């Protein structure tokens, strides 16, 4: 199972791990890269020097290529980008904004740049600005999201650009991977399922919450403030919904979310923490090693294709 994405970034399976703040540490990134995918360290809202330490740690844990996800809404984004350019991981993934101004310097450093985008216009702009590939992230994904579903976003982006397209959002197993490739994707990005890996350092309570989640449990808050976020339903999301419908100020609503990720991922507070996760949480059933998760996306593809042929009478 190889695609042009594998050649672009030097991996065995066309799977990129999602850049989840507080979850995507050096340990997870190295495990995914050692398993043949592209492991990603998420900078999230961390200061640049913390990210540098994570890159160094990841290098101790794997000799395979890995990447860093730079969250562009972070106040430290410019400093993080500078550290990344100095440390030269194989790939930079960006999220939550337009990385255009950073692309020339990243490429100059010999690093591949793959922006996460949620619209056709942004995909075209990224290709024009020199991006090596794009991640087309549908609204099924966890965390900060766009509005279009993976099913509708991926084929439109595949038709609009000629660089490789990585599908993201809602891809929980081999069936999802086959669907993504059928839509024209060159690879998949997987976030939520890697939370439930042996190597992920997130709190056990958070992993248990993902495993317990059912179809309607990954809800969106923050639409009224212009930064919609998908997370598992709990006391925090209910309080968010209450504030949003009561006409509270943007500041008051945003204040509620401060520290929420740390409470969920580090302290295991599943009630007032922000349990960011995608709709695929409902399909995650157990905790496994990253290498097994990666293989599970690609084993059984022939059976799925044969199943399709058998259905067509
Ligand atoms: O970035 C993500 N997912 C995230 S970031 C994050 S941290 C956060 N926490 C609370 C509120 C907001 C952020 C948690 N999860 N995914 C990639 C992604 N990027 N999804 C959508 C976008 C995106 C949105 C707008 C990419 C580009 C873009 O362009 C805007 C522009 O400038 O035109």
Short mmCIF file of N, CA and C in Angstrom, two decimals, residues 163-303:
data_model
loop_
_atom_site.label_atom_id
_atom_site.label_comp_id
_atom_site.label_asym_id
_atom_site.label_seq_id
_atom_site.Cartn_x
_atom_site.Cartn_y
_atom_site.Cartn_z
N UNK A 163 -1.53 18.70 -6.41
CA UNK A 163 -0.66 18.15 -5.36
C UNK A 163 -1.43 17.05 -4.60
N UNK A 164 -0.70 16.16 -3.87
CA UNK A 164 -1.39 15.10 -3.13
C UNK A 164 -2.38 15.66 -2.11
N UNK A 165 -3.50 14.97 -1.97
CA UNK A 165 -4.56 15.34 -1.02
C UNK A 165 -4.69 14.23 0.03
N UNK A 166 -4.62 14.62 1.28
CA UNK A 166 -4.77 13.68 2.39
C UNK A 166 -6.16 13.91 3.00
N UNK A 167 -6.96 12.85 3.09
CA UNK A 167 -8.32 13.00 3.63
C UNK A 167 -8.30 12.88 5.14
N UNK A 168 -9.10 13.72 5.82
CA UNK A 168 -9.15 13.68 7.28
C UNK A 168 -10.56 13.95 7.77
N UNK A 169 -10.90 13.34 8.89
CA UNK A 169 -12.20 13.57 9.50
C UNK A 169 -13.09 12.36 9.35
N UNK A 170 -13.24 11.60 10.42
CA UNK A 170 -14.18 10.47 10.41
C UNK A 170 -13.63 9.16 9.89
N UNK A 171 -12.32 9.08 9.68
CA UNK A 171 -11.74 7.86 9.11
C UNK A 171 -11.28 6.95 10.26
N UNK A 172 -12.11 5.96 10.59
CA UNK A 172 -11.88 5.18 11.81
C UNK A 172 -11.35 3.78 11.54
N UNK A 173 -11.44 3.31 10.30
CA UNK A 173 -11.01 1.93 10.01
C UNK A 173 -10.74 1.77 8.51
N UNK A 174 -10.50 0.52 8.08
CA UNK A 174 -10.13 0.27 6.68
C UNK A 174 -11.24 0.69 5.72
N UNK A 175 -12.51 0.59 6.16
CA UNK A 175 -13.60 1.02 5.29
C UNK A 175 -13.50 2.51 5.00
N UNK A 176 -13.17 3.27 6.02
CA UNK A 176 -13.00 4.72 5.85
C UNK A 176 -11.82 5.02 4.93
N UNK A 177 -10.75 4.23 5.08
CA UNK A 177 -9.57 4.45 4.23
C UNK A 177 -9.92 4.17 2.76
N UNK A 178 -10.62 3.05 2.51
CA UNK A 178 -11.03 2.73 1.14
C UNK A 178 -11.89 3.86 0.58
N UNK A 179 -12.82 4.35 1.39
CA UNK A 179 -13.70 5.45 0.94
C UNK A 179 -12.87 6.67 0.57
N UNK A 180 -11.88 6.99 1.42
CA UNK A 180 -11.03 8.16 1.15
C UNK A 180 -10.28 8.00 -0.16
N UNK A 181 -9.72 6.80 -0.39
CA UNK A 181 -8.99 6.57 -1.64
C UNK A 181 -9.94 6.59 -2.83
N UNK A 182 -11.17 6.09 -2.62
CA UNK A 182 -12.18 6.13 -3.70
C UNK A 182 -12.50 7.57 -4.08
N UNK A 183 -12.47 8.46 -3.11
CA UNK A 183 -12.76 9.88 -3.37
C UNK A 183 -11.58 10.58 -4.03
N UNK A 184 -10.47 9.87 -4.17
CA UNK A 184 -9.31 10.44 -4.87
C UNK A 184 -8.16 10.85 -3.98
N UNK A 185 -8.28 10.60 -2.66
CA UNK A 185 -7.21 10.98 -1.74
C UNK A 185 -5.96 10.14 -1.98
N UNK A 186 -4.81 10.70 -1.63
CA UNK A 186 -3.53 9.99 -1.73
C UNK A 186 -3.09 9.47 -0.37
N UNK A 187 -3.85 9.79 0.66
CA UNK A 187 -3.49 9.34 2.01
C UNK A 187 -4.59 9.74 2.97
N UNK A 188 -4.43 9.29 4.22
CA UNK A 188 -5.42 9.63 5.26
C UNK A 188 -4.70 10.25 6.45
N UNK A 189 -5.41 11.15 7.15
CA UNK A 189 -4.91 11.64 8.43
C UNK A 189 -5.86 11.09 9.50
N UNK A 190 -5.28 10.53 10.54
CA UNK A 190 -6.05 9.89 11.61
C UNK A 190 -5.69 10.54 12.93
N UNK A 191 -6.67 11.04 13.65
CA UNK A 191 -6.39 11.64 14.96
C UNK A 191 -6.98 10.83 16.08
N UNK A 192 -8.33 10.88 16.16
CA UNK A 192 -9.04 10.30 17.31
C UNK A 192 -8.60 8.87 17.62
N UNK A 193 -8.44 8.03 16.60
CA UNK A 193 -8.12 6.63 16.90
C UNK A 193 -6.76 6.48 17.58
N UNK A 194 -5.84 7.41 17.28
CA UNK A 194 -4.51 7.31 17.92
C UNK A 194 -4.53 7.76 19.38
N UNK A 195 -5.61 8.47 19.80
CA UNK A 195 -5.70 8.79 21.24
C UNK A 195 -5.73 7.47 22.01
N UNK A 196 -6.44 6.50 21.42
CA UNK A 196 -6.60 5.19 22.08
C UNK A 196 -5.50 4.24 21.65
N UNK A 197 -4.26 4.70 21.75
CA UNK A 197 -3.12 3.81 21.48
C UNK A 197 -2.36 3.62 22.78
N UNK A 198 -1.63 2.51 22.86
CA UNK A 198 -0.81 2.25 24.06
C UNK A 198 0.18 3.38 24.29
N UNK A 199 0.73 3.91 23.20
CA UNK A 199 1.84 4.87 23.34
C UNK A 199 1.37 6.29 23.62
N UNK A 200 0.08 6.59 23.43
CA UNK A 200 -0.42 7.94 23.69
C UNK A 200 -0.42 8.19 25.19
N UNK A 201 0.12 9.35 25.60
CA UNK A 201 0.27 9.62 27.03
C UNK A 201 -0.96 10.31 27.64
N UNK A 202 -2.04 10.47 26.87
CA UNK A 202 -3.25 11.10 27.43
C UNK A 202 -3.75 10.30 28.62
N UNK A 203 -4.45 10.98 29.52
CA UNK A 203 -4.97 10.34 30.74
C UNK A 203 -5.91 9.18 30.39
N UNK A 204 -5.88 8.12 31.19
CA UNK A 204 -6.73 6.94 30.95
C UNK A 204 -8.22 7.32 30.90
N UNK A 205 -8.64 8.29 31.73
CA UNK A 205 -10.06 8.69 31.74
C UNK A 205 -10.48 9.23 30.38
N UNK A 206 -9.55 9.93 29.73
CA UNK A 206 -9.84 10.50 28.41
C UNK A 206 -9.96 9.39 27.37
N UNK A 207 -9.03 8.43 27.43
CA UNK A 207 -9.11 7.29 26.51
C UNK A 207 -10.43 6.52 26.73
N UNK A 208 -10.80 6.32 28.00
CA UNK A 208 -12.04 5.60 28.31
C UNK A 208 -13.25 6.36 27.75
N UNK A 209 -13.21 7.70 27.84
CA UNK A 209 -14.34 8.51 27.34
C UNK A 209 -14.49 8.33 25.82
N UNK A 210 -13.37 8.25 25.11
CA UNK A 210 -13.43 8.04 23.65
C UNK A 210 -14.04 6.66 23.37
N UNK A 211 -13.61 5.65 24.11
CA UNK A 211 -14.11 4.30 23.87
C UNK A 211 -15.60 4.19 24.19
N UNK A 212 -16.03 4.92 25.18
CA UNK A 212 -17.46 4.88 25.58
C UNK A 212 -18.36 5.68 24.65
N UNK A 213 -17.77 6.60 23.87
CA UNK A 213 -18.58 7.55 23.07
C UNK A 213 -19.48 6.83 22.08
N UNK A 214 -20.69 7.38 21.91
CA UNK A 214 -21.64 6.84 20.93
C UNK A 214 -21.82 7.85 19.79
N UNK A 215 -22.64 7.47 18.82
CA UNK A 215 -22.74 8.24 17.56
C UNK A 215 -22.94 9.75 17.71
N UNK A 216 -23.76 10.18 18.70
CA UNK A 216 -24.07 11.62 18.78
C UNK A 216 -23.31 12.35 19.89
N UNK A 217 -22.26 11.71 20.40
CA UNK A 217 -21.56 12.29 21.56
C UNK A 217 -20.48 13.32 21.21
N UNK A 218 -20.02 13.37 19.96
CA UNK A 218 -18.97 14.34 19.61
C UNK A 218 -19.65 15.60 19.07
N UNK A 219 -19.86 16.57 19.95
CA UNK A 219 -20.69 17.74 19.63
C UNK A 219 -19.84 18.98 19.34
N UNK A 220 -20.48 19.96 18.66
CA UNK A 220 -19.77 21.19 18.30
C UNK A 220 -20.22 22.34 19.20
N UNK A 221 -19.24 23.04 19.76
CA UNK A 221 -19.53 24.28 20.49
C UNK A 221 -18.72 25.40 19.83
N UNK A 222 -19.04 26.63 20.17
CA UNK A 222 -18.23 27.76 19.71
C UNK A 222 -18.61 28.28 18.34
N UNK A 223 -19.72 27.80 17.76
CA UNK A 223 -20.13 28.32 16.43
C UNK A 223 -20.39 29.81 16.52
N UNK A 224 -20.98 30.27 17.66
CA UNK A 224 -21.36 31.69 17.77
C UNK A 224 -20.14 32.60 17.86
N UNK A 225 -19.00 32.06 18.29
CA UNK A 225 -17.81 32.92 18.41
C UNK A 225 -16.92 32.82 17.18
N UNK A 226 -17.30 32.00 16.22
CA UNK A 226 -16.54 31.89 14.98
C UNK A 226 -15.39 30.90 15.04
N UNK A 227 -15.28 30.15 16.15
CA UNK A 227 -14.23 29.12 16.24
C UNK A 227 -14.87 27.81 16.71
N UNK A 228 -15.61 27.15 15.81
CA UNK A 228 -16.28 25.91 16.22
C UNK A 228 -15.29 24.80 16.57
N UNK A 229 -15.59 24.10 17.65
CA UNK A 229 -14.72 23.04 18.14
C UNK A 229 -15.57 21.80 18.42
N UNK A 230 -15.11 20.63 17.95
CA UNK A 230 -15.83 19.39 18.24
C UNK A 230 -15.15 18.66 19.40
N UNK A 231 -15.97 18.31 20.39
CA UNK A 231 -15.46 17.61 21.58
C UNK A 231 -16.56 16.71 22.13
N UNK A 232 -16.18 15.77 22.98
CA UNK A 232 -17.17 14.86 23.55
C UNK A 232 -18.04 15.62 24.54
N UNK A 233 -19.34 15.31 24.48
CA UNK A 233 -20.35 15.96 25.32
C UNK A 233 -20.04 15.74 26.80
N UNK A 234 -20.04 16.81 27.59
CA UNK A 234 -19.87 16.71 29.04
C UNK A 234 -20.36 18.00 29.69
N UNK A 235 -20.03 18.19 30.96
CA UNK A 235 -20.48 19.39 31.67
C UNK A 235 -20.00 20.66 30.94
N UNK A 236 -18.75 20.63 30.44
CA UNK A 236 -18.19 21.80 29.77
C UNK A 236 -18.96 22.15 28.49
N UNK A 237 -19.24 21.15 27.66
CA UNK A 237 -19.95 21.47 26.40
C UNK A 237 -21.38 21.93 26.69
N UNK A 238 -22.00 21.38 27.75
CA UNK A 238 -23.36 21.82 28.11
C UNK A 238 -23.35 23.27 28.59
N UNK A 239 -22.32 23.62 29.37
CA UNK A 239 -22.19 24.99 29.87
C UNK A 239 -21.93 25.96 28.69
N UNK A 240 -21.11 25.52 27.75
CA UNK A 240 -20.85 26.29 26.53
C UNK A 240 -22.16 26.59 25.81
N UNK A 241 -22.94 25.53 25.58
CA UNK A 241 -24.20 25.65 24.84
C UNK A 241 -25.14 26.62 25.58
N UNK A 242 -25.15 26.52 26.91
CA UNK A 242 -26.02 27.39 27.71
C UNK A 242 -25.60 28.86 27.53
N UNK A 243 -24.28 29.11 27.65
CA UNK A 243 -23.78 30.49 27.52
C UNK A 243 -24.05 31.03 26.11
N UNK A 244 -23.81 30.17 25.11
CA UNK A 244 -23.98 30.61 23.72
C UNK A 244 -25.43 31.00 23.43
N UNK A 245 -26.38 30.23 23.99
CA UNK A 245 -27.78 30.55 23.69
C UNK A 245 -28.32 31.66 24.60
N UNK A 246 -27.57 31.99 25.67
CA UNK A 246 -28.05 33.04 26.57
C UNK A 246 -27.56 34.42 26.14
N UNK A 247 -26.82 34.47 25.03
CA UNK A 247 -26.34 35.76 24.52
C UNK A 247 -25.16 36.32 25.32
N UNK A 248 -24.39 35.43 25.97
CA UNK A 248 -23.21 35.88 26.73
C UNK A 248 -22.17 36.48 25.76
N UNK A 249 -21.26 37.28 26.30
CA UNK A 249 -20.26 37.93 25.44
C UNK A 249 -19.24 36.89 24.95
N UNK A 250 -18.58 37.22 23.85
CA UNK A 250 -17.57 36.33 23.26
C UNK A 250 -16.48 36.04 24.29
N UNK A 251 -16.09 37.07 25.04
CA UNK A 251 -15.02 36.92 26.05
C UNK A 251 -15.43 35.91 27.12
N UNK A 252 -16.69 36.04 27.56
CA UNK A 252 -17.20 35.17 28.62
C UNK A 252 -17.22 33.71 28.14
N UNK A 253 -17.64 33.53 26.88
CA UNK A 253 -17.73 32.18 26.32
C UNK A 253 -16.32 31.59 26.17
N UNK A 254 -15.40 32.42 25.62
CA UNK A 254 -14.04 31.91 25.40
C UNK A 254 -13.33 31.60 26.71
N UNK A 255 -13.64 32.38 27.75
CA UNK A 255 -13.02 32.18 29.06
C UNK A 255 -13.29 30.77 29.59
N UNK A 256 -14.46 30.26 29.27
CA UNK A 256 -14.87 28.93 29.72
C UNK A 256 -13.91 27.85 29.23
N UNK A 257 -13.39 28.05 28.03
CA UNK A 257 -12.54 27.02 27.42
C UNK A 257 -11.09 27.05 27.89
N UNK A 258 -10.68 28.12 28.59
CA UNK A 258 -9.28 28.27 28.96
C UNK A 258 -8.83 27.13 29.88
N UNK A 259 -7.75 26.49 29.52
CA UNK A 259 -7.23 25.40 30.35
C UNK A 259 -7.97 24.08 30.18
N UNK A 260 -9.00 24.08 29.32
CA UNK A 260 -9.85 22.89 29.16
C UNK A 260 -9.11 21.68 28.63
N UNK A 261 -8.18 21.91 27.69
CA UNK A 261 -7.45 20.78 27.11
C UNK A 261 -6.53 20.14 28.15
N UNK A 262 -5.85 21.00 28.93
CA UNK A 262 -4.95 20.48 29.95
C UNK A 262 -5.75 19.68 30.99
N UNK A 263 -6.90 20.21 31.38
CA UNK A 263 -7.72 19.50 32.37
C UNK A 263 -8.12 18.12 31.85
N UNK A 264 -8.43 18.03 30.56
CA UNK A 264 -8.88 16.74 30.01
C UNK A 264 -7.72 15.77 29.82
N UNK A 265 -6.68 16.24 29.15
CA UNK A 265 -5.64 15.32 28.71
C UNK A 265 -4.64 14.99 29.80
N UNK A 266 -4.30 15.99 30.63
CA UNK A 266 -3.27 15.75 31.64
C UNK A 266 -3.88 15.32 32.97
N UNK A 267 -5.01 15.97 33.35
CA UNK A 267 -5.57 15.68 34.68
C UNK A 267 -6.68 14.64 34.64
N UNK A 268 -7.17 14.32 33.44
CA UNK A 268 -8.22 13.31 33.34
C UNK A 268 -9.57 13.79 33.83
N UNK A 269 -9.76 15.13 33.84
CA UNK A 269 -11.04 15.68 34.27
C UNK A 269 -12.03 15.60 33.10
N UNK A 270 -12.82 14.55 33.08
CA UNK A 270 -13.70 14.33 31.92
C UNK A 270 -15.00 15.13 32.02
N UNK A 271 -15.20 15.86 33.13
CA UNK A 271 -16.41 16.68 33.24
C UNK A 271 -16.18 18.13 32.80
N UNK A 272 -15.15 18.78 33.37
CA UNK A 272 -14.95 20.19 32.99
C UNK A 272 -13.80 20.36 32.00
N UNK A 273 -13.16 19.26 31.59
CA UNK A 273 -12.10 19.34 30.59
C UNK A 273 -12.68 19.32 29.18
N UNK A 274 -11.89 19.80 28.20
CA UNK A 274 -12.34 19.79 26.80
C UNK A 274 -11.85 18.50 26.15
N UNK A 275 -12.77 17.56 25.94
CA UNK A 275 -12.40 16.24 25.41
C UNK A 275 -12.48 16.26 23.89
N UNK A 276 -11.61 17.05 23.25
CA UNK A 276 -11.67 17.16 21.79
C UNK A 276 -11.54 15.77 21.16
N UNK A 277 -12.46 15.47 20.26
CA UNK A 277 -12.45 14.18 19.55
C UNK A 277 -13.38 14.30 18.36
N UNK A 278 -13.15 13.48 17.35
CA UNK A 278 -13.99 13.50 16.15
C UNK A 278 -15.17 12.55 16.29
N UNK A 279 -16.04 12.59 15.27
CA UNK A 279 -17.21 11.70 15.27
C UNK A 279 -16.80 10.23 15.25
N UNK A 280 -15.59 9.96 14.78
CA UNK A 280 -15.12 8.57 14.72
C UNK A 280 -14.91 7.98 16.11
N UNK A 281 -14.96 8.80 17.17
CA UNK A 281 -14.82 8.27 18.53
C UNK A 281 -15.78 7.10 18.75
N UNK A 282 -16.98 7.22 18.17
CA UNK A 282 -18.00 6.17 18.35
C UNK A 282 -17.56 4.83 17.74
N UNK A 283 -16.56 4.86 16.88
CA UNK A 283 -16.11 3.62 16.22
C UNK A 283 -14.83 3.07 16.84
N UNK A 284 -14.28 3.78 17.81
CA UNK A 284 -13.03 3.32 18.46
C UNK A 284 -13.42 2.41 19.62
N UNK A 285 -12.93 1.18 19.59
CA UNK A 285 -13.43 0.17 20.54
C UNK A 285 -12.40 -0.24 21.59
N UNK A 286 -11.11 -0.09 21.29
CA UNK A 286 -10.11 -0.55 22.26
C UNK A 286 -8.79 0.19 22.10
N UNK A 287 -7.89 -0.11 23.04
CA UNK A 287 -6.57 0.55 23.04
C UNK A 287 -5.55 -0.44 22.49
N UNK A 288 -4.81 -0.03 21.46
CA UNK A 288 -3.87 -0.93 20.77
C UNK A 288 -2.55 -0.20 20.52
N UNK A 289 -1.51 -0.95 20.19
CA UNK A 289 -0.26 -0.29 19.79
C UNK A 289 -0.45 0.46 18.46
N UNK A 290 0.27 1.58 18.30
CA UNK A 290 0.14 2.38 17.06
C UNK A 290 0.39 1.54 15.81
N UNK A 291 1.39 0.65 15.87
CA UNK A 291 1.72 -0.14 14.68
C UNK A 291 0.53 -1.00 14.25
N UNK A 292 -0.22 -1.55 15.23
CA UNK A 292 -1.39 -2.37 14.91
C UNK A 292 -2.51 -1.52 14.34
N UNK A 293 -2.68 -0.32 14.90
CA UNK A 293 -3.72 0.60 14.39
C UNK A 293 -3.43 0.91 12.93
N UNK A 294 -2.18 1.25 12.63
CA UNK A 294 -1.81 1.60 11.25
C UNK A 294 -2.10 0.43 10.32
N UNK A 295 -1.63 -0.77 10.71
CA UNK A 295 -1.84 -1.94 9.83
C UNK A 295 -3.33 -2.20 9.61
N UNK A 296 -4.14 -1.97 10.66
CA UNK A 296 -5.57 -2.28 10.54
C UNK A 296 -6.26 -1.45 9.45
N UNK A 297 -5.72 -0.27 9.17
CA UNK A 297 -6.31 0.57 8.11
C UNK A 297 -6.05 -0.01 6.72
N UNK A 298 -5.02 -0.82 6.59
CA UNK A 298 -4.63 -1.27 5.25
C UNK A 298 -4.84 -2.76 5.02
N UNK A 299 -4.94 -3.52 6.14
CA UNK A 299 -5.25 -4.94 5.99
C UNK A 299 -6.74 -5.04 5.67
N UNK A 300 -7.09 -5.98 4.84
CA UNK A 300 -8.52 -6.17 4.60
C UNK A 300 -9.08 -5.28 3.50
N UNK A 301 -8.22 -4.50 2.86
CA UNK A 301 -8.72 -3.65 1.78
C UNK A 301 -9.25 -4.50 0.62
N UNK A 302 -8.56 -5.60 0.31
CA UNK A 302 -9.03 -6.49 -0.77
C UNK A 302 -10.40 -7.05 -0.46
N UNK A 303 -10.60 -7.46 0.80
CA UNK A 303 -11.90 -8.00 1.20
C UNK A 303 -12.99 -6.95 1.01
#
